[in-house]
Short mmCIF file of C-alpha atoms in Angstrom, two decimals:
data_model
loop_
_atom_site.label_atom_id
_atom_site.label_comp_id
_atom_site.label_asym_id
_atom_site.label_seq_id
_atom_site.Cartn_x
_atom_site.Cartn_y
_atom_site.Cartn_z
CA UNK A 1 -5.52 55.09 -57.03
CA UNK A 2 -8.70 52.85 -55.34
CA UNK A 3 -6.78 50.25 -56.02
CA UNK A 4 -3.89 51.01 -54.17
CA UNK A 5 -4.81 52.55 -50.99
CA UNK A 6 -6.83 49.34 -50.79
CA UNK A 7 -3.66 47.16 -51.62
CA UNK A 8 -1.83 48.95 -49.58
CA UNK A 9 -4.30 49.20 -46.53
CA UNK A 10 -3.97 45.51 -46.51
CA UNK A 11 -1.06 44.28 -47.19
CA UNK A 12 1.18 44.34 -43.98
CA UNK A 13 5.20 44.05 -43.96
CA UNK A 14 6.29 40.76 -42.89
CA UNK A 15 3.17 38.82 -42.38
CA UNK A 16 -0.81 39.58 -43.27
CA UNK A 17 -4.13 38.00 -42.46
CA UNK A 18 -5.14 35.25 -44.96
CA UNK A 19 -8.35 37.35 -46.17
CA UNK A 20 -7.05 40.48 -46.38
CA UNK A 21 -4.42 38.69 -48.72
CA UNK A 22 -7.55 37.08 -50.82
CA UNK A 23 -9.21 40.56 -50.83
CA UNK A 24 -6.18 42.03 -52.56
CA UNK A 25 -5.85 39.52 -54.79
CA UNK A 26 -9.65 39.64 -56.03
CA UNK A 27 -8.75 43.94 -56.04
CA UNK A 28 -6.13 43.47 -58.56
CA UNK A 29 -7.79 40.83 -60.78
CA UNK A 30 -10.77 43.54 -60.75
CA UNK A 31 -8.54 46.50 -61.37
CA UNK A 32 -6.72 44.43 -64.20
CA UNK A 33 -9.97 43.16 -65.96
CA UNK A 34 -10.08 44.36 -69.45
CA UNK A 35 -13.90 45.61 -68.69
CA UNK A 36 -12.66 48.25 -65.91
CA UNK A 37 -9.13 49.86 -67.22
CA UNK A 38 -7.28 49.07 -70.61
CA UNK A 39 -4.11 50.20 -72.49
CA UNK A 40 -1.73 52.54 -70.94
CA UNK A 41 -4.11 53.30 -68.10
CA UNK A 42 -4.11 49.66 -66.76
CA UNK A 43 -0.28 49.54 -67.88
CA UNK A 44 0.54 52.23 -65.26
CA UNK A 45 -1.47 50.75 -62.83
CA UNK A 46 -0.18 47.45 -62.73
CA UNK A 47 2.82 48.95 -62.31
CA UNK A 48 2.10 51.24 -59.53
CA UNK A 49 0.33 48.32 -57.68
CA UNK A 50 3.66 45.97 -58.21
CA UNK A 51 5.79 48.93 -56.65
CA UNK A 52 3.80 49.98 -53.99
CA UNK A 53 2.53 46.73 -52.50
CA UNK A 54 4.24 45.36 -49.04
CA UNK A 55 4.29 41.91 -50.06
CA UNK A 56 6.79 40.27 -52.83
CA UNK A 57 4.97 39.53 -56.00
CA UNK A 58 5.27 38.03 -58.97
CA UNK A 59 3.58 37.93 -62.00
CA UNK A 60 3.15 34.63 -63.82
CA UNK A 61 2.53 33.63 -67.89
CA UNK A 62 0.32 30.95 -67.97
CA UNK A 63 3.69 28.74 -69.37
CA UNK A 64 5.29 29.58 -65.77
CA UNK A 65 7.35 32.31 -67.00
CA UNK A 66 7.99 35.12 -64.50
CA UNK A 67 7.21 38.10 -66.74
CA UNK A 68 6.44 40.82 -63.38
CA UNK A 69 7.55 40.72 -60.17
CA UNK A 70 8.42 44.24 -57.45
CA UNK A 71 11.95 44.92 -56.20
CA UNK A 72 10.60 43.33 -52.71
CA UNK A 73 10.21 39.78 -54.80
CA UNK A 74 13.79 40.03 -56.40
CA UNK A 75 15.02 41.08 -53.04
CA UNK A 76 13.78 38.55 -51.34
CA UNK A 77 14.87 35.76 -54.15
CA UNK A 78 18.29 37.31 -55.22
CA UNK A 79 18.11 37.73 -58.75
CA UNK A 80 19.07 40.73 -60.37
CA UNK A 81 16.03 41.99 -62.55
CA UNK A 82 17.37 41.14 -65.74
CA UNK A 83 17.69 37.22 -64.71
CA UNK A 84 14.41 37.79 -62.84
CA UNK A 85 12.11 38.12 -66.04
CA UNK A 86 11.69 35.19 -67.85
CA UNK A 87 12.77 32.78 -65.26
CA UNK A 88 11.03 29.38 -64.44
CA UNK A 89 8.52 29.82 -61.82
CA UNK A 90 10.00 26.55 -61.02
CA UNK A 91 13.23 27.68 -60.51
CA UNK A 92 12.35 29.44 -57.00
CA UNK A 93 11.03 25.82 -56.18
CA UNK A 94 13.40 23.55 -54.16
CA UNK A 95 13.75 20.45 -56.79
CA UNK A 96 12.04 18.26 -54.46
CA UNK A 97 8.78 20.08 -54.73
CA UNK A 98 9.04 20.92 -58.69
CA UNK A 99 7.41 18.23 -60.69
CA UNK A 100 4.17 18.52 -57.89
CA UNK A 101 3.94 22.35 -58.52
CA UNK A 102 4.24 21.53 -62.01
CA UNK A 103 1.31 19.51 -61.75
CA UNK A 104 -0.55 21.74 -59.52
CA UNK A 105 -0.16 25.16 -61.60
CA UNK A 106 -0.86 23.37 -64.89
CA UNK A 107 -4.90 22.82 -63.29
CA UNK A 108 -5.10 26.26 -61.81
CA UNK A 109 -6.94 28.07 -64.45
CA UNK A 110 -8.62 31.48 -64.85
CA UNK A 111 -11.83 30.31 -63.65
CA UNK A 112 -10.27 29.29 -60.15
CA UNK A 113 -10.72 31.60 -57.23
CA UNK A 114 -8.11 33.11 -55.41
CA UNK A 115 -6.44 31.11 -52.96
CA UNK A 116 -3.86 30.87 -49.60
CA UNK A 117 -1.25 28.53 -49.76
CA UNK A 118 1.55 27.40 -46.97
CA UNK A 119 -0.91 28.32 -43.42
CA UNK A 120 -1.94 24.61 -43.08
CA UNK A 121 1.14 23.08 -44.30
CA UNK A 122 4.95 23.71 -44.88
CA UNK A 123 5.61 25.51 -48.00
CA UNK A 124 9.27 26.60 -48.82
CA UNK A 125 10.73 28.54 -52.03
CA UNK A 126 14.34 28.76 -53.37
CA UNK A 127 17.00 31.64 -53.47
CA UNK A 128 19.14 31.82 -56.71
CA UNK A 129 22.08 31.03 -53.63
CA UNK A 130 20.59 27.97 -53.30
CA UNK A 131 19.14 28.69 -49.61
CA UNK A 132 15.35 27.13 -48.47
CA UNK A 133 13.02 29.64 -47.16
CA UNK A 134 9.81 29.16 -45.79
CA UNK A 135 6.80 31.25 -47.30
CA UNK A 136 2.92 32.07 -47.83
CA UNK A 137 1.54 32.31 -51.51
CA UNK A 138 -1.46 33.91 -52.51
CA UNK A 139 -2.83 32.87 -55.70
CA UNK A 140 -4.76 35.59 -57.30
CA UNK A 141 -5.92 34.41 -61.56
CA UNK A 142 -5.80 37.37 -63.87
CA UNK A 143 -7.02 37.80 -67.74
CA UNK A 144 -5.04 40.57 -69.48
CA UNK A 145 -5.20 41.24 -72.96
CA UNK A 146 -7.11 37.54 -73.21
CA UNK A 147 -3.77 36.45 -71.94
CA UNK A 148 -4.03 34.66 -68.43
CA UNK A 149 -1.63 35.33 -65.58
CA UNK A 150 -1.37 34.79 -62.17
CA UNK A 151 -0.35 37.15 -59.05
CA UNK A 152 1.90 35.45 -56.69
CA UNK A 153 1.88 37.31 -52.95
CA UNK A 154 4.88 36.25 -51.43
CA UNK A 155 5.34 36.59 -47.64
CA UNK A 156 9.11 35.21 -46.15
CA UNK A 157 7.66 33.19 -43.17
CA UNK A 158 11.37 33.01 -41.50
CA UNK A 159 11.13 35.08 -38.57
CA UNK A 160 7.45 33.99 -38.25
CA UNK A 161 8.96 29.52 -38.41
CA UNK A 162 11.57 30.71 -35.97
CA UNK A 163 9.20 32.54 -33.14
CA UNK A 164 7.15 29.49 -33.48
CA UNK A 165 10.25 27.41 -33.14
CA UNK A 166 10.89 29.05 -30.61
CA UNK A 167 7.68 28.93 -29.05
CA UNK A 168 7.61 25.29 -29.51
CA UNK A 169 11.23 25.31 -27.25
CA UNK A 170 10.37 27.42 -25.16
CA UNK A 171 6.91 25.21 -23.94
CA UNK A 172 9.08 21.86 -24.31
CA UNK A 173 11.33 23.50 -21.59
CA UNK A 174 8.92 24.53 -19.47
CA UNK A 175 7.26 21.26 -19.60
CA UNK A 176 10.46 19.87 -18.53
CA UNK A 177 10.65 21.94 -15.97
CA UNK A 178 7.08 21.79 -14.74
CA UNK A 179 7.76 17.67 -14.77
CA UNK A 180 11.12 18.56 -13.26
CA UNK A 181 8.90 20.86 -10.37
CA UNK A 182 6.16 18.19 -10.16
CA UNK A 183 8.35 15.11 -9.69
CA UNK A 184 10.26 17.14 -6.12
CA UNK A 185 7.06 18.00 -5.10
CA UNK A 186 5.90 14.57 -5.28
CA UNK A 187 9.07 13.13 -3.70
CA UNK A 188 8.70 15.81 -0.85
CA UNK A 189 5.26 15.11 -0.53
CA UNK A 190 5.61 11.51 -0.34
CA UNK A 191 8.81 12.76 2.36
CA UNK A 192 6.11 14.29 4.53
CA UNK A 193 3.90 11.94 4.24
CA UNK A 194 6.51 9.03 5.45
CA UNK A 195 7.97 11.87 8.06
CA UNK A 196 4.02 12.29 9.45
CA UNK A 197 3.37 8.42 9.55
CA UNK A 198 6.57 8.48 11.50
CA UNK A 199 5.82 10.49 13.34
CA UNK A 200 1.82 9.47 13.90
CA UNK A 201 3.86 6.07 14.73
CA UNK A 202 6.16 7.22 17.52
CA UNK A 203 3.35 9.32 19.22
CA UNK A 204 1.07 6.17 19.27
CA UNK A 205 4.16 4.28 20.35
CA UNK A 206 4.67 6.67 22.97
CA UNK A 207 1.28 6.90 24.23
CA UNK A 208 0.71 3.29 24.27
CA UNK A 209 3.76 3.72 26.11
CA UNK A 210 2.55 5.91 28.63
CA UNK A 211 -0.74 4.22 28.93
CA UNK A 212 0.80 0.82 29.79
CA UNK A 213 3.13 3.02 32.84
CA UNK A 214 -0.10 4.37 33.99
CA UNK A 215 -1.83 1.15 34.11
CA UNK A 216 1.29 -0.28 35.96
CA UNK A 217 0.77 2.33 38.34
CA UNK A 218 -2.37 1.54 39.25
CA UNK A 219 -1.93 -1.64 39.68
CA UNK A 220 1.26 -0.95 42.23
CA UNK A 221 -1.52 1.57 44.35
CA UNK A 222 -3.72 -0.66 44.04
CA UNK A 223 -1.94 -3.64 45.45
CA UNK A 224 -0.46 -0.98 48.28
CA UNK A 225 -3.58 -0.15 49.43
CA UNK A 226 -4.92 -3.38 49.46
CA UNK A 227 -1.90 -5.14 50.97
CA UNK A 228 -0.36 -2.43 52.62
CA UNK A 229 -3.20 -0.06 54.01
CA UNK A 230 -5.52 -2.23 54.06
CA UNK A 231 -3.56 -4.52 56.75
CA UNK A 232 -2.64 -1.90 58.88
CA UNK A 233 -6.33 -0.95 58.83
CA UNK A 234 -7.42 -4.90 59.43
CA UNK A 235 -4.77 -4.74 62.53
CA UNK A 236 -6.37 -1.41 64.08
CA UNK A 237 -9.97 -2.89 63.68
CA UNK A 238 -9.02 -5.90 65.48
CA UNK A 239 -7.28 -3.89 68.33
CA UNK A 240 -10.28 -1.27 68.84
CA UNK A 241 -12.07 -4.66 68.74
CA UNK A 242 -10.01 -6.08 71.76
CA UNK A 243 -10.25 -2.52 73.56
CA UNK A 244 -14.14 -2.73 73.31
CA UNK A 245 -13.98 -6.00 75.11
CA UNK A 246 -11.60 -5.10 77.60
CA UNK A 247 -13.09 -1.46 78.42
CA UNK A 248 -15.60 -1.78 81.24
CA UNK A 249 -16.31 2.38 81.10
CA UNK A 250 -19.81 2.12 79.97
CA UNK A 251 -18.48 6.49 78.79
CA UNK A 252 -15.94 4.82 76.50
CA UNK A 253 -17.68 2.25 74.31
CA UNK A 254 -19.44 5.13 72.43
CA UNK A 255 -16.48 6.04 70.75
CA UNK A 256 -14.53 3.10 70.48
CA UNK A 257 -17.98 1.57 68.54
CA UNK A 258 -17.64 5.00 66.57
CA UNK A 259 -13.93 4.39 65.53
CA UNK A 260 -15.17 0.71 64.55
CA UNK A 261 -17.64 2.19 62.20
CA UNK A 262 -15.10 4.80 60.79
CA UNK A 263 -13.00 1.52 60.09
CA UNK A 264 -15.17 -0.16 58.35
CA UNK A 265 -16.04 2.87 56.24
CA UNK A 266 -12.63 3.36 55.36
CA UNK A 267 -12.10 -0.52 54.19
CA UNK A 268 -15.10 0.44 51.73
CA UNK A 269 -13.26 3.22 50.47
CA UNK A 270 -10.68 1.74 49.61
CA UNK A 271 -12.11 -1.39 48.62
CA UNK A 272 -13.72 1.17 46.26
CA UNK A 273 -10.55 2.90 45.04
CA UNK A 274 -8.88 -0.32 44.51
CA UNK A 275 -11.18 -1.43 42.15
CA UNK A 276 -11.41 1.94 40.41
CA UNK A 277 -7.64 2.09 39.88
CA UNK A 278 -7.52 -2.13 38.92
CA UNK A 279 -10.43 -4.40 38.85
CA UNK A 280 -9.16 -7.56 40.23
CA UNK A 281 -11.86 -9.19 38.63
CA UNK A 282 -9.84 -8.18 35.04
CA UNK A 283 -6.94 -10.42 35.75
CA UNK A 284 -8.12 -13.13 37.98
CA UNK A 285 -11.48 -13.88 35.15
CA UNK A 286 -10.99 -11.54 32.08
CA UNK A 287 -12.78 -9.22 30.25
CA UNK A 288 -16.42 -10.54 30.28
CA UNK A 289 -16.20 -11.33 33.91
CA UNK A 290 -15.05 -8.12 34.65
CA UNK A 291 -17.64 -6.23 32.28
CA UNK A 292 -20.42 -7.76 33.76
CA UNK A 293 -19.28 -7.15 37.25
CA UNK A 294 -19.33 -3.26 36.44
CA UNK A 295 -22.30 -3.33 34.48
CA UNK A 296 -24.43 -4.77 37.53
CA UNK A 297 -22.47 -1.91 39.39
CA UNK A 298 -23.92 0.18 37.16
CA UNK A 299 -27.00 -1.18 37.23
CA UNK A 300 -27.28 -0.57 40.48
CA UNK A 301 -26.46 3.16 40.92
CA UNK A 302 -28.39 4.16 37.68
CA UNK A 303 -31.75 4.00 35.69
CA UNK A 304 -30.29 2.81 32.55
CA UNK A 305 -31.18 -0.48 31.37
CA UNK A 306 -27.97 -2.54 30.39
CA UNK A 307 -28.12 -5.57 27.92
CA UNK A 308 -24.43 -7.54 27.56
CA UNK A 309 -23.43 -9.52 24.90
CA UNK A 310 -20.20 -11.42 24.37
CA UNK A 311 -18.73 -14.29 22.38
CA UNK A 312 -15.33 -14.30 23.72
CA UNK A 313 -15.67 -17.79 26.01
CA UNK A 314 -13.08 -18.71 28.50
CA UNK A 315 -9.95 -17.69 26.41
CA UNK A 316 -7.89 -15.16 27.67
CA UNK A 317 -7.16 -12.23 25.65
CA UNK A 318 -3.53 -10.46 25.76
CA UNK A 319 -3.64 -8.23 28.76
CA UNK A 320 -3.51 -4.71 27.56
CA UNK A 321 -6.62 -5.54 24.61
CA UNK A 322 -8.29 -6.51 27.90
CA UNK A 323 -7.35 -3.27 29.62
CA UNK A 324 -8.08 -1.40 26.76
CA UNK A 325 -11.69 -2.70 26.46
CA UNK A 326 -12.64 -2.62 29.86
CA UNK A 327 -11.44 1.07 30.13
CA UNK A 328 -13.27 2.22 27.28
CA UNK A 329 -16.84 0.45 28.30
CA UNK A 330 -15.71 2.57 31.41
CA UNK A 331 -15.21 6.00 29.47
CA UNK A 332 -18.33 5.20 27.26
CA UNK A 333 -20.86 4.71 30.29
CA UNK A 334 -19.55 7.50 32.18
CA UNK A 335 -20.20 9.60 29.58
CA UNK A 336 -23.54 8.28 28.77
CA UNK A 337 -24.34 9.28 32.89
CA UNK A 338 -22.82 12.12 32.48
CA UNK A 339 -24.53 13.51 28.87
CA UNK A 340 -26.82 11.29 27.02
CA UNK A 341 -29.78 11.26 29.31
CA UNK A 342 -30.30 8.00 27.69
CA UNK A 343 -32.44 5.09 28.77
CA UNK A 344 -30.85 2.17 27.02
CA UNK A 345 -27.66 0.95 26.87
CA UNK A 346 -26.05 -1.83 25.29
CA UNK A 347 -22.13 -3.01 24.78
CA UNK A 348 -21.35 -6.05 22.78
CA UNK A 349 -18.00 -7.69 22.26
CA UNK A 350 -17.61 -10.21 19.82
CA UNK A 351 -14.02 -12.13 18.59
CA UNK A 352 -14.08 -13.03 14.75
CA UNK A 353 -11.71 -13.02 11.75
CA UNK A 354 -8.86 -12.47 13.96
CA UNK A 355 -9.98 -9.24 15.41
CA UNK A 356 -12.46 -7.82 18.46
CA UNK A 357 -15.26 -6.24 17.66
CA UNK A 358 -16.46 -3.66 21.35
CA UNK A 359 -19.50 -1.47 20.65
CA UNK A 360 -21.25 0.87 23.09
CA UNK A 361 -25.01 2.14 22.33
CA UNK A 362 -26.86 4.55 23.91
CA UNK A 363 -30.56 6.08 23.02
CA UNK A 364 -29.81 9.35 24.28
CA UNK A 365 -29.57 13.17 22.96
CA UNK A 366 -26.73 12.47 21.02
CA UNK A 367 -24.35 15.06 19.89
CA UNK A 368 -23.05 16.56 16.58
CA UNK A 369 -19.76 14.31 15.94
CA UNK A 370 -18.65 17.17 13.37
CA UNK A 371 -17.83 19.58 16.65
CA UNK A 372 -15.60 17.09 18.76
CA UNK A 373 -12.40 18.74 16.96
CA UNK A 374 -13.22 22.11 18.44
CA UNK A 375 -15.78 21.45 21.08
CA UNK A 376 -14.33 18.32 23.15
CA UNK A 377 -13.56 20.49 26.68
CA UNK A 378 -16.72 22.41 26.67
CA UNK A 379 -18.76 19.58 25.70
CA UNK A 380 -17.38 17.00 28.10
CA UNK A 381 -15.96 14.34 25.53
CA UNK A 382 -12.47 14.81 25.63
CA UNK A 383 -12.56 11.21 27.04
CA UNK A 384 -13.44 10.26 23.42
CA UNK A 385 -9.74 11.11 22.03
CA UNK A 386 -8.89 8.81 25.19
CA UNK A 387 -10.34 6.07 23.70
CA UNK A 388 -9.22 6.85 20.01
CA UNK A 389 -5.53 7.15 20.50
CA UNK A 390 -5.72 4.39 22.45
CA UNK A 391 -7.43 2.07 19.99
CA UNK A 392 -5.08 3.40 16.99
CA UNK A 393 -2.12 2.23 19.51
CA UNK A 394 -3.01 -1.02 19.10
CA UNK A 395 -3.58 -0.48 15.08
CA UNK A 396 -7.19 -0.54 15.72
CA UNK A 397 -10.25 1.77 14.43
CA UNK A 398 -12.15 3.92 16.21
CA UNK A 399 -15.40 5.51 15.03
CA UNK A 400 -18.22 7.25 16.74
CA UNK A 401 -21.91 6.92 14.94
CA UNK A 402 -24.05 9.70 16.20
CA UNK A 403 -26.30 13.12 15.75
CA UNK A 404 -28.23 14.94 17.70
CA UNK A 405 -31.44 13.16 18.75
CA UNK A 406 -30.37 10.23 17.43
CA UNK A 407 -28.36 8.30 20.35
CA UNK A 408 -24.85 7.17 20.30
CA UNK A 409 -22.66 4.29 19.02
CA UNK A 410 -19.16 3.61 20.16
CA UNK A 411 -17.77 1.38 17.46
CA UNK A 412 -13.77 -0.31 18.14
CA UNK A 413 -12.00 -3.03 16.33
CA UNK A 414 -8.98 -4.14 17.43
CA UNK A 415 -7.22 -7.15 16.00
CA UNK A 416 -5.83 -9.80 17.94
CA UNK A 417 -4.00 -13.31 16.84
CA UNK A 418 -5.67 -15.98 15.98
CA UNK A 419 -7.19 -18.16 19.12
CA UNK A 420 -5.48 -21.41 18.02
CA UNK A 421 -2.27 -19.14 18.20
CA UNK A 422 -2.86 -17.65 21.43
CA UNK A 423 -4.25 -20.56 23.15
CA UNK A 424 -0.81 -21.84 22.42
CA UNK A 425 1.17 -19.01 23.55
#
């Protein structure tokens, strides 16, 4: 009875682990030996073993005779017992695989140990109604009697081929439908991505937009304050002028001088917000003239020491590149006043490879670059998203070099057509 509660320990219905099959093998081929059990004894055993077991098995003469199998083995091949004994192992072959079997049980002798076969490769057997069926074998060598035999463990891999099957489906699909999943996701990311530079597009359009009306604007207040106001205040200085003259009350030439000076003050103030709003020196001589005329502005209202460096020569560049640079040297030195504490300062502007080249250096406190995102009203450089969305209007770039202690660079590049082409134009 060892025997069998190990056999039947296990063996499991349907499908068992590869060395539990092996153990039970090496158990019977023990149990069998001539030098543990013999004569009825072993007789009754073997037969209690081939009943009880949960696998299909069949014993096999040496000359491929089935001469034992269980009622699971004829069950699961179809034969009734009496056409069961005696049959060709080969006959539960399909034809295909017969003369190879042939080959392969002839060289399986006694001395070989007991082995799996069909869990690394397709193995199939043969019902007597002519049906293919996939199966594990277990190969277990036996000497009874001095007569050798082998016990075939049969397990009916069906149910086992078809849940991999499937399986196998059942990942294809999902594959399918994760490529299916993927590919919309990329097409609605590549959507959004068109929608946002769209959309980046008509909010650079529209600021550039916007930035050109306000620039317009100035330059209409600006010419009304210069032509307009500024005539009307010419005409009152000239008649205070001809009231002085004529006024022989020594009481009243106080304040008529008095209004004379308040005239004149007001001529610089406007003279002043004139230039603010529109530089006339931008469109009557161009960028460089107009840079250095503010830097020696500068220069004179400030400690900083200013160096200025330029390339450009007496071509023009289109108007609002020229607007554009002279408003951000104007943003960048404000802000260096305002935060840098910086002693130095130094704007270039270069033209080369069809593109200008403006940078603004300071050697002041610099800042943390990082914190502009969140920081830019507390800190005082909102002007810096000024100058960036006005640079990437033009299809420029925009960066800002800088960390704390370090100073400050202001680095634009904005490209322009070639000089042959615009000195045509």
């Amino acid at each position: 009875m060892y025997a069998t509660e190990i056999l039947a320990e296990a063996a499991s219905a349907g499908a068992i682990a590869e060395r539990e099959r092996v153990a039970a093998q090496q158990v019977v081929t023990m149990q069998l030996d001539g030098s543990v059990l013999s004569g009825k004894a072993k007789d009754e055993l073997a037969g209690l073993i081939l009943k009880t077991i949960a696998e299909a098995v069949l014993v096999v003469a040496a000359d491929g005779r089935v001469v034992g199998f269980n009622a699971k083995a004829s069950a699961m091949f179809g034969y009734p017992d009496d056409e069961f004994l005696g049959l060709s192992v080969e006959a539960l072959i399909p034809e295909r695989f017969r003369r190879k079997h042939r080959m392969m049980r002839e060289g399986f002798s006694a001395d070989s140990p007991p082995r799996m076969m069909g869990s690394n490769r397709d193995l199939y057997a043969l019902r007597r109604d002519g049906s293919e069926f996939p199966v594990e074998a277990g190969l277990g060598p036996m000497i009874a009697d001095g007569d050798a035999y082998v016990i075939v463990s049969l397990v009916d891999m069906t149910a086992r081929k078809r849940a991999e099957e499937e399986v196998l489906r059942l990942n294809a699909r999902m594959a399918d439908l994760l490529e299916a999943r993927t590919m919309v996701l990329e097409d609605t990311r590549q959507t959004l991505r068109a929608r946002t530079l769209e959309l980046r597009d008509a909010l650079a359009r529209l600021a550039d937009a916007e930035r050109r009306k306000a620039e317009q604007e100035r330059k209409r207040l600006s010419l009304e304050l210069h032509d307009e106001i500024g005539q009307q205040l010419t005409a009152l200085s000239i008649n205070f002028e001809m009231i002085h003259r004529r006024c022989t009350d020594p009481a009243a030439a106080v304040p008529i001088r008095n209004a004379s000076e308040i005239i004149k003050g007001l001529f610089a103030s406007i003279r002043e917000i004139v230039t603010q709003l529109r530089p006339p020196q931008l469109d009557d001589l161009g960028l460089p003239a107009a840079l250095r005329w503010h830097l020696d502005r500068v220069r004179q209202t400030s400690f900083l020491k200013i160096t200025f460096d330029e390339n450009l020569g007496d071509a023009r560049l289109p108007p609002d590149v020229e607007m554009s640079c002279f408003r951000i040297v104007q943003e960048s030195i404000t802000n260096t006043l305002r935060h840098a504490s910086a002693r130095v300062l130094e704007v270039r502007i270069t033209r080369a490879s069809g593109q200008i080249g403006l940078s603004i250096s300071d050697d002041g406190v610099g800042f943390d670059a990082d914190r502009l995102g969140a920081d830019n009203d507390r800190c005082g450089h909102f002007g810096l998203a000024g100058m960036r969305e006005r640079v990437l209007g033009m299809q420029g770039r925009f960066a800002v070099i800088t960390a704390p202690g370090l100073g400050c660079r202001i680095q634009v590049d904005i490209p322009v057509a070639p000089l042959t082409d615009q000195v045509a134009s």
